[in-house]
Amino acid sequence: LSLRRQRQMCIRDSGDICIQQDDELVPQEHLSNFPARVYWPCLVEVFESTGLSAETTAQGIQVSW
């Protein structure tokens, strides 16, 4: 039996994209002009429409696959 580990990333208010590695969020890339929080519900819908799991948190948008 093989268990597949869920992967996660967080996109922060600043536009920093961080990947979950063990118990730590490790910065990877930066998105310039990342939209304000008011637009995040729409972004969550876009992520979910592509088969990803997404939610807004205090840290940013958490995306899992």
Coordinates of C-alpha atoms in Angstrom, one line a residue, residues 20-63:
Q20 CA 5.4 23.4 2.5
Q21 CA 8.5 21.3 3.3
D22 CA 8.1 19.2 6.4
D23 CA 6.8 21.8 9.0
E24 CA 8.2 24.8 7.3
L25 CA 7.0 27.2 4.6
V26 CA 10.0 27.8 2.2
P27 CA 9.9 30.8 -0.1
Q28 CA 10.2 29.8 -3.8
E29 CA 9.0 32.6 -6.1
H30 CA 7.3 36.1 -5.9
L31 CA 4.3 37.3 -7.8
S32 CA 4.4 41.0 -8.7
N33 CA 1.1 42.8 -8.3
F34 CA -0.6 40.0 -6.4
P35 CA -4.3 41.0 -6.0
A36 CA -5.7 42.4 -2.7
R37 CA -7.6 40.1 -0.3
V38 CA -10.9 41.3 -1.6
Y39 CA -10.3 39.3 -4.8
W40 CA -9.1 36.1 -3.1
P41 CA -12.5 34.4 -3.1
C42 CA -12.4 34.5 -6.9
L43 CA -8.8 33.2 -7.0
V44 CA -9.9 30.3 -4.7
E45 CA -12.7 29.5 -7.2
V46 CA -10.2 29.5 -10.1
F47 CA -7.8 27.1 -8.2
E48 CA -10.7 24.8 -7.3
S49 CA -12.0 24.8 -10.9
T50 CA -8.7 23.2 -11.9
G51 CA -9.0 20.4 -9.4
L52 CA -6.9 21.9 -6.6
S53 CA -8.0 22.5 -3.0
A54 CA -7.8 26.1 -1.9
E55 CA -8.8 28.3 1.0
T56 CA -8.0 31.7 2.4
T57 CA -6.2 31.8 5.7
A58 CA -4.6 34.4 7.9
Q59 CA -1.3 33.6 6.2
G60 CA -2.6 33.8 2.6
I61 CA -4.2 31.5 0.1
Q62 CA -3.4 27.9 1.0
V63 CA -3.4 25.6 -2.1

